[in-house]
PDB file of C-alpha atoms in Angstrom:
ATOM      1  CA  UNK A   1     -67.658 -13.449 178.062  1.00 46.00           C
ATOM      2  CA  UNK A   2     -69.425 -16.760 177.875  1.00 46.00           C
ATOM      3  CA  UNK A   3     -68.326 -19.847 180.069  1.00 50.00           C
ATOM      4  CA  UNK A   4     -68.279 -23.440 178.949  1.00 51.00           C
ATOM      5  CA  UNK A   5     -71.348 -24.974 177.958  1.00 51.00           C
ATOM      6  CA  UNK A   6     -73.080 -26.942 180.633  1.00 51.00           C
ATOM      7  CA  UNK A   7     -72.373 -31.013 180.508  1.00 49.00           C
ATOM      8  CA  UNK A   8     -75.888 -32.150 179.689  1.00 50.00           C
ATOM      9  CA  UNK A   9     -75.609 -29.588 176.620  1.00 46.00           C
ATOM     10  CA  UNK A  10     -72.214 -30.891 175.473  1.00 48.00           C
ATOM     11  CA  UNK A  11     -73.748 -34.411 175.925  1.00 52.00           C
ATOM     12  CA  UNK A  12     -76.603 -33.771 173.768  1.00 46.00           C
ATOM     13  CA  UNK A  13     -74.564 -32.179 171.215  1.00 49.00           C
ATOM     14  CA  UNK A  14     -72.289 -35.299 171.207  1.00 54.00           C
ATOM     15  CA  UNK A  15     -75.364 -37.329 170.732  1.00 46.00           C
ATOM     16  CA  UNK A  16     -76.651 -35.464 167.811  1.00 45.00           C
ATOM     17  CA  UNK A  17     -73.032 -35.903 166.056  1.00 49.00           C
ATOM     18  CA  UNK A  18     -72.838 -39.457 166.524  1.00 48.00           C
ATOM     19  CA  UNK A  19     -76.620 -40.020 165.433  1.00 47.00           C
ATOM     20  CA  UNK A  20     -76.128 -37.859 162.338  1.00 47.00           C
ATOM     21  CA  UNK A  21     -72.905 -39.760 161.437  1.00 48.00           C
ATOM     22  CA  UNK A  22     -74.679 -42.902 162.064  1.00 38.00           C
ATOM     23  CA  UNK A  23     -77.493 -41.933 159.530  1.00 44.00           C
ATOM     24  CA  UNK A  24     -75.011 -40.845 156.948  1.00 46.00           C
ATOM     25  CA  UNK A  25     -73.218 -44.096 157.193  1.00 37.00           C
ATOM     26  CA  UNK A  26     -76.382 -46.020 156.853  1.00 36.00           C
ATOM     27  CA  UNK A  27     -77.562 -43.958 153.902  1.00 45.00           C
ATOM     28  CA  UNK A  28     -74.117 -44.276 152.218  1.00 47.00           C
ATOM     29  CA  UNK A  29     -73.934 -47.921 152.828  1.00 42.00           C
ATOM     30  CA  UNK A  30     -77.642 -48.206 151.418  1.00 44.00           C
ATOM     31  CA  UNK A  31     -76.579 -46.552 148.430  1.00 44.00           C
ATOM     32  CA  UNK A  32     -73.803 -49.063 147.660  1.00 39.00           C
ATOM     33  CA  UNK A  33     -75.805 -51.730 148.310  1.00 39.00           C
ATOM     34  CA  UNK A  34     -78.374 -50.374 145.748  1.00 42.00           C
ATOM     35  CA  UNK A  35     -75.708 -49.583 143.116  1.00 39.00           C
ATOM     36  CA  UNK A  36     -74.093 -53.122 143.643  1.00 39.00           C
ATOM     37  CA  UNK A  37     -77.370 -54.725 143.406  1.00 43.00           C
ATOM     38  CA  UNK A  38     -78.168 -53.128 140.210  1.00 46.00           C
ATOM     39  CA  UNK A  39     -74.781 -53.771 138.677  1.00 40.00           C
ATOM     40  CA  UNK A  40     -75.188 -57.504 139.794  1.00 42.00           C
ATOM     41  CA  UNK A  41     -78.702 -57.667 138.229  1.00 47.00           C
ATOM     42  CA  UNK A  42     -77.365 -56.221 134.996  1.00 48.00           C
ATOM     43  CA  UNK A  43     -74.445 -58.835 134.824  1.00 45.00           C
ATOM     44  CA  UNK A  44     -76.760 -61.559 135.595  1.00 45.00           C
ATOM     45  CA  UNK A  45     -79.398 -60.205 133.149  1.00 50.00           C
ATOM     46  CA  UNK A  46     -76.516 -60.168 130.465  1.00 51.00           C
ATOM     47  CA  UNK A  47     -75.350 -63.645 131.131  1.00 49.00           C
ATOM     48  CA  UNK A  48     -78.984 -64.924 131.254  1.00 50.00           C
ATOM     49  CA  UNK A  49     -79.338 -63.421 127.519  1.00 50.00           C
ATOM     50  CA  UNK A  50     -76.106 -64.554 126.332  1.00 44.00           C
ATOM     51  CA  UNK A  51     -76.796 -68.344 127.138  1.00 51.00           C
ATOM     52  CA  UNK A  52     -79.999 -68.120 125.196  1.00 60.00           C
ATOM     53  CA  UNK A  53     -78.916 -66.245 122.267  1.00 89.00           C
ATOM     54  CA  UNK A  54     -78.129 -68.413 119.541  1.00 93.00           C
ATOM     55  CA  UNK A  55     -76.457 -65.837 117.491  1.00 94.00           C
ATOM     56  CA  UNK A  56     -74.167 -65.002 120.337  1.00 95.00           C
ATOM     57  CA  UNK A  57     -73.358 -68.898 120.812  1.00 94.00           C
ATOM     58  CA  UNK A  58     -72.917 -69.467 117.134  1.00 95.00           C
ATOM     59  CA  UNK A  59     -70.465 -66.491 116.747  1.00 96.00           C
ATOM     60  CA  UNK A  60     -68.207 -67.893 119.455  1.00 95.00           C
ATOM     61  CA  UNK A  61     -68.314 -71.017 118.356  1.00 95.00           C
ATOM     62  CA  UNK A  62     -67.329 -69.612 114.810  1.00 96.00           C
ATOM     63  CA  UNK A  63     -64.369 -67.869 116.352  1.00 96.00           C
ATOM     64  CA  UNK A  64     -63.080 -70.903 118.007  1.00 94.00           C
ATOM     65  CA  UNK A  65     -63.520 -73.196 114.937  1.00 94.00           C
ATOM     66  CA  UNK A  66     -61.718 -70.880 112.615  1.00 94.00           C
ATOM     67  CA  UNK A  67     -58.744 -70.073 115.154  1.00 93.00           C
ATOM     68  CA  UNK A  68     -59.753 -66.597 115.775  1.00 94.00           C
ATOM     69  CA  UNK A  69     -60.370 -67.163 119.561  1.00 89.00           C
ATOM     70  CA  UNK A  70     -58.283 -69.985 120.862  1.00 81.00           C
ATOM     71  CA  UNK A  71     -59.643 -70.318 124.398  1.00 75.00           C
ATOM     72  CA  UNK A  72     -63.168 -69.643 124.858  1.00 81.00           C
ATOM     73  CA  UNK A  73     -65.505 -72.664 124.591  1.00 86.00           C
ATOM     74  CA  UNK A  74     -68.508 -70.770 125.671  1.00 91.00           C
ATOM     75  CA  UNK A  75     -70.126 -67.331 125.648  1.00 93.00           C
ATOM     76  CA  UNK A  76     -69.188 -66.809 129.229  1.00 91.00           C
ATOM     77  CA  UNK A  77     -65.612 -67.584 128.770  1.00 92.00           C
ATOM     78  CA  UNK A  78     -65.636 -65.265 125.628  1.00 94.00           C
ATOM     79  CA  UNK A  79     -66.020 -62.150 127.791  1.00 94.00           C
ATOM     80  CA  UNK A  80     -68.745 -60.880 125.640  1.00 95.00           C
ATOM     81  CA  UNK A  81     -69.239 -57.482 126.641  1.00 95.00           C
ATOM     82  CA  UNK A  82     -65.602 -56.729 126.842  1.00 96.00           C
ATOM     83  CA  UNK A  83     -64.026 -54.030 124.716  1.00 97.00           C
ATOM     84  CA  UNK A  84     -61.042 -54.343 122.199  1.00 97.00           C
ATOM     85  CA  UNK A  85     -57.803 -52.504 122.050  1.00 98.00           C
ATOM     86  CA  UNK A  86     -56.488 -51.721 118.565  1.00 98.00           C
ATOM     87  CA  UNK A  87     -53.451 -53.932 119.202  1.00 98.00           C
ATOM     88  CA  UNK A  88     -55.696 -56.845 120.031  1.00 97.00           C
ATOM     89  CA  UNK A  89     -57.987 -56.194 117.100  1.00 97.00           C
ATOM     90  CA  UNK A  90     -54.624 -56.200 114.599  1.00 98.00           C
ATOM     91  CA  UNK A  91     -54.223 -59.717 115.524  1.00 97.00           C
ATOM     92  CA  UNK A  92     -58.193 -60.733 115.029  1.00 97.00           C
ATOM     93  CA  UNK A  93     -58.243 -58.770 111.537  1.00 98.00           C
ATOM     94  CA  UNK A  94     -54.856 -60.438 110.265  1.00 98.00           C
ATOM     95  CA  UNK A  95     -56.058 -64.026 111.110  1.00 97.00           C
ATOM     96  CA  UNK A  96     -59.727 -63.379 109.637  1.00 98.00           C
ATOM     97  CA  UNK A  97     -58.275 -61.860 106.561  1.00 98.00           C
ATOM     98  CA  UNK A  98     -55.638 -64.731 105.961  1.00 97.00           C
ATOM     99  CA  UNK A  99     -57.797 -67.658 107.040  1.00 96.00           C
ATOM    100  CA  UNK A 100     -61.398 -66.561 105.259  1.00 96.00           C
ATOM    101  CA  UNK A 101     -60.384 -64.313 102.554  1.00 97.00           C
ATOM    102  CA  UNK A 102     -56.744 -65.519 101.719  1.00 96.00           C
ATOM    103  CA  UNK A 103     -55.371 -62.100 101.828  1.00 97.00           C
ATOM    104  CA  UNK A 104     -51.526 -61.550 102.218  1.00 96.00           C
ATOM    105  CA  UNK A 105     -49.499 -58.718 103.316  1.00 97.00           C
ATOM    106  CA  UNK A 106     -47.243 -56.786 100.933  1.00 96.00           C
ATOM    107  CA  UNK A 107     -43.906 -56.994 103.025  1.00 95.00           C
ATOM    108  CA  UNK A 108     -42.313 -54.482 100.870  1.00 96.00           C
ATOM    109  CA  UNK A 109     -44.403 -51.732 102.301  1.00 95.00           C
ATOM    110  CA  UNK A 110     -43.029 -49.781 105.109  1.00 94.00           C
ATOM    111  CA  UNK A 111     -45.120 -49.557 108.030  1.00 95.00           C
ATOM    112  CA  UNK A 112     -43.652 -47.399 110.889  1.00 93.00           C
ATOM    113  CA  UNK A 113     -45.321 -45.967 113.666  1.00 97.00           C
ATOM    114  CA  UNK A 114     -44.196 -43.608 116.073  1.00 97.00           C
ATOM    115  CA  UNK A 115     -46.076 -45.346 119.093  1.00 97.00           C
ATOM    116  CA  UNK A 116     -45.088 -48.964 118.022  1.00 96.00           C
ATOM    117  CA  UNK A 117     -43.036 -49.446 121.431  1.00 97.00           C
ATOM    118  CA  UNK A 118     -46.484 -48.784 123.423  1.00 97.00           C
ATOM    119  CA  UNK A 119     -47.694 -52.078 121.900  1.00 98.00           C
ATOM    120  CA  UNK A 120     -47.118 -55.252 123.580  1.00 98.00           C
ATOM    121  CA  UNK A 121     -44.345 -57.521 121.865  1.00 97.00           C
ATOM    122  CA  UNK A 122     -46.684 -60.036 120.613  1.00 97.00           C
ATOM    123  CA  UNK A 123     -48.881 -57.869 119.026  1.00 98.00           C
ATOM    124  CA  UNK A 124     -46.262 -55.710 116.840  1.00 98.00           C
ATOM    125  CA  UNK A 125     -46.056 -58.413 113.970  1.00 97.00           C
ATOM    126  CA  UNK A 126     -49.846 -58.426 113.796  1.00 98.00           C
ATOM    127  CA  UNK A 127     -50.042 -54.547 113.720  1.00 98.00           C
ATOM    128  CA  UNK A 128     -47.266 -54.562 111.063  1.00 98.00           C
ATOM    129  CA  UNK A 129     -48.945 -57.214 109.083  1.00 98.00           C
ATOM    130  CA  UNK A 130     -52.344 -55.587 109.117  1.00 98.00           C
ATOM    131  CA  UNK A 131     -50.868 -52.214 107.990  1.00 97.00           C
ATOM    132  CA  UNK A 132     -49.121 -54.142 104.984  1.00 98.00           C
ATOM    133  CA  UNK A 133     -52.216 -55.824 104.022  1.00 97.00           C
ATOM    134  CA  UNK A 134     -53.682 -52.213 104.030  1.00 97.00           C
ATOM    135  CA  UNK A 135     -56.613 -52.905 106.241  1.00 97.00           C
ATOM    136  CA  UNK A 136     -55.663 -51.237 109.736  1.00 95.00           C
ATOM    137  CA  UNK A 137     -54.295 -47.799 109.371  1.00 91.00           C
ATOM    138  CA  UNK A 138     -53.093 -45.435 112.040  1.00 91.00           C
ATOM    139  CA  UNK A 139     -53.178 -41.527 111.997  1.00 93.00           C
ATOM    140  CA  UNK A 140     -50.659 -38.846 111.922  1.00 93.00           C
ATOM    141  CA  UNK A 141     -47.617 -41.501 112.212  1.00 95.00           C
ATOM    142  CA  UNK A 142     -49.341 -43.061 115.277  1.00 97.00           C
ATOM    143  CA  UNK A 143     -51.235 -46.451 115.616  1.00 98.00           C
ATOM    144  CA  UNK A 144     -52.591 -46.056 119.184  1.00 97.00           C
ATOM    145  CA  UNK A 145     -52.387 -49.600 120.189  1.00 98.00           C
ATOM    146  CA  UNK A 146     -53.909 -48.916 123.470  1.00 98.00           C
ATOM    147  CA  UNK A 147     -56.835 -47.220 122.094  1.00 98.00           C
ATOM    148  CA  UNK A 148     -60.224 -48.758 122.026  1.00 98.00           C
ATOM    149  CA  UNK A 149     -61.426 -49.856 118.821  1.00 98.00           C
ATOM    150  CA  UNK A 150     -64.718 -48.385 117.737  1.00 98.00           C
ATOM    151  CA  UNK A 151     -67.364 -50.106 115.776  1.00 98.00           C
ATOM    152  CA  UNK A 152     -67.037 -47.574 112.950  1.00 98.00           C
ATOM    153  CA  UNK A 153     -63.316 -48.668 112.795  1.00 98.00           C
ATOM    154  CA  UNK A 154     -64.344 -52.278 112.849  1.00 98.00           C
ATOM    155  CA  UNK A 155     -66.769 -51.676 110.158  1.00 98.00           C
ATOM    156  CA  UNK A 156     -64.304 -49.937 108.179  1.00 98.00           C
ATOM    157  CA  UNK A 157     -61.774 -52.637 108.380  1.00 98.00           C
ATOM    158  CA  UNK A 158     -64.345 -55.485 107.731  1.00 98.00           C
ATOM    159  CA  UNK A 159     -65.380 -53.714 104.428  1.00 98.00           C
ATOM    160  CA  UNK A 160     -61.522 -53.326 103.505  1.00 98.00           C
ATOM    161  CA  UNK A 161     -61.186 -57.233 104.105  1.00 98.00           C
ATOM    162  CA  UNK A 162     -64.468 -58.272 102.571  1.00 97.00           C
ATOM    163  CA  UNK A 163     -64.015 -56.079  99.414  1.00 96.00           C
ATOM    164  CA  UNK A 164     -60.343 -56.571  99.241  1.00 96.00           C
ATOM    165  CA  UNK A 165     -60.119 -52.687  98.671  1.00 97.00           C
ATOM    166  CA  UNK A 166     -57.791 -50.868 101.280  1.00 96.00           C
ATOM    167  CA  UNK A 167     -58.932 -47.493  99.863  1.00 96.00           C
ATOM    168  CA  UNK A 168     -62.655 -47.782 101.563  1.00 97.00           C
ATOM    169  CA  UNK A 169     -63.067 -45.137 103.959  1.00 96.00           C
ATOM    170  CA  UNK A 170     -65.669 -45.318 107.128  1.00 97.00           C
ATOM    171  CA  UNK A 171     -68.682 -43.658 105.699  1.00 97.00           C
ATOM    172  CA  UNK A 172     -68.596 -45.449 102.427  1.00 97.00           C
ATOM    173  CA  UNK A 173     -68.002 -48.789 104.670  1.00 98.00           C
ATOM    174  CA  UNK A 174     -70.893 -48.163 106.728  1.00 98.00           C
ATOM    175  CA  UNK A 175     -73.131 -47.494 104.075  1.00 97.00           C
ATOM    176  CA  UNK A 176     -72.089 -50.790 102.235  1.00 97.00           C
ATOM    177  CA  UNK A 177     -72.196 -52.946 104.992  1.00 97.00           C
ATOM    178  CA  UNK A 178     -75.638 -51.598 106.153  1.00 97.00           C
ATOM    179  CA  UNK A 179     -77.220 -51.851 102.838  1.00 97.00           C
ATOM    180  CA  UNK A 180     -76.151 -55.280 102.523  1.00 96.00           C
ATOM    181  CA  UNK A 181     -77.305 -56.365 106.033  1.00 96.00           C
ATOM    182  CA  UNK A 182     -74.191 -56.889 107.936  1.00 97.00           C
ATOM    183  CA  UNK A 183     -74.896 -53.941 110.516  1.00 96.00           C
ATOM    184  CA  UNK A 184     -78.276 -52.420 111.433  1.00 94.00           C
ATOM    185  CA  UNK A 185     -77.527 -49.053 113.178  1.00 94.00           C
ATOM    186  CA  UNK A 186     -79.673 -46.310 112.193  1.00 93.00           C
ATOM    187  CA  UNK A 187     -77.044 -43.820 111.297  1.00 96.00           C
ATOM    188  CA  UNK A 188     -73.133 -43.497 111.275  1.00 96.00           C
ATOM    189  CA  UNK A 189     -73.076 -41.841 114.316  1.00 96.00           C
ATOM    190  CA  UNK A 190     -74.550 -44.819 116.127  1.00 96.00           C
ATOM    191  CA  UNK A 191     -71.241 -46.455 115.235  1.00 97.00           C
ATOM    192  CA  UNK A 192     -68.786 -43.962 116.664  1.00 97.00           C
ATOM    193  CA  UNK A 193     -68.694 -46.040 120.154  1.00 97.00           C
ATOM    194  CA  UNK A 194     -66.718 -48.884 121.564  1.00 98.00           C
ATOM    195  CA  UNK A 195     -67.304 -52.484 119.799  1.00 97.00           C
ATOM    196  CA  UNK A 196     -67.922 -55.450 122.092  1.00 97.00           C
ATOM    197  CA  UNK A 197     -66.001 -58.608 121.672  1.00 96.00           C
ATOM    198  CA  UNK A 198     -69.490 -60.267 121.073  1.00 96.00           C
ATOM    199  CA  UNK A 199     -70.039 -57.792 118.208  1.00 97.00           C
ATOM    200  CA  UNK A 200     -66.890 -58.261 116.852  1.00 97.00           C
ATOM    201  CA  UNK A 201     -67.444 -62.061 116.750  1.00 97.00           C
ATOM    202  CA  UNK A 202     -71.016 -61.846 115.061  1.00 97.00           C
ATOM    203  CA  UNK A 203     -69.821 -59.408 112.491  1.00 97.00           C
ATOM    204  CA  UNK A 204     -66.921 -61.535 111.512  1.00 98.00           C
ATOM    205  CA  UNK A 205     -69.285 -64.380 111.384  1.00 97.00           C
ATOM    206  CA  UNK A 206     -71.844 -62.486 109.072  1.00 97.00           C
ATOM    207  CA  UNK A 207     -69.098 -61.237 107.031  1.00 97.00           C
ATOM    208  CA  UNK A 208     -67.597 -64.472 106.452  1.00 97.00           C
ATOM    209  CA  UNK A 209     -70.753 -66.076 105.398  1.00 96.00           C
ATOM    210  CA  UNK A 210     -71.778 -63.233 102.949  1.00 95.00           C
ATOM    211  CA  UNK A 211     -68.491 -62.486 101.347  1.00 96.00           C
ATOM    212  CA  UNK A 212     -66.124 -65.152 101.983  1.00 89.00           C
ATOM    213  CA  UNK A 213     -68.155 -67.904 100.171  1.00 68.00           C
ATOM    214  CA  UNK A 214     -68.735 -65.523  97.101  1.00 59.00           C
ATOM    215  CA  UNK A 215     -64.717 -64.895  97.323  1.00 55.00           C
ATOM    216  CA  UNK A 216     -63.995 -68.595  97.359  1.00 53.00           C
ATOM    217  CA  UNK A 217     -66.538 -69.310  94.534  1.00 49.00           C
ATOM    218  CA  UNK A 218     -65.229 -66.540  92.249  1.00 48.00           C
ATOM    219  CA  UNK A 219     -61.567 -68.172  92.715  1.00 50.00           C
ATOM    220  CA  UNK A 220     -62.802 -71.644  91.989  1.00 46.00           C
ATOM    221  CA  UNK A 221     -64.228 -70.274  88.720  1.00 41.00           C
TER     222      UNK A 221
END
């Protein structure tokens, strides 16, 4: 049976363990620093782009002037790259439909969603009104208020508002808005992703400029 290892061997093994742990720690720290640096560089680049992109600036200004976003006075304050939950989108859509197109809700229409209690209390009236307008619908009796709004869903609702047609489905909405220059994705699959707040603002502005003026002109005539 072997006896205990000599003291100098144990000291050497202890040194190796400590040395290797330090190397791992340094390597791990270096990796964290690299990732953090990349993230910060990306944020700085995005912020820099946003401050010089006139369409971003004008879109945020449009949202503020039309009462669609009451707090943001600049692109940075608007949180341009943030995503939008469906419950928040309901408020955006209702205000946009009422203020820019004069749409009203059919209050006789019953809109019941089994998960409506999951929405924040302030959002519930907007969810119901968006449903009564026929512009924002749920699926299988659910509204999914916490789900992230996709760009395709946004384009669908925008087309329903602009054309005053609640029967428009996603594929038709995409084809119409693409052909009329509102969106520029290569194909339908490119829109099955979260829509950012700045995209929402830009598309609202484009839609209002192209369709709301024509709608108001027709009403005047």
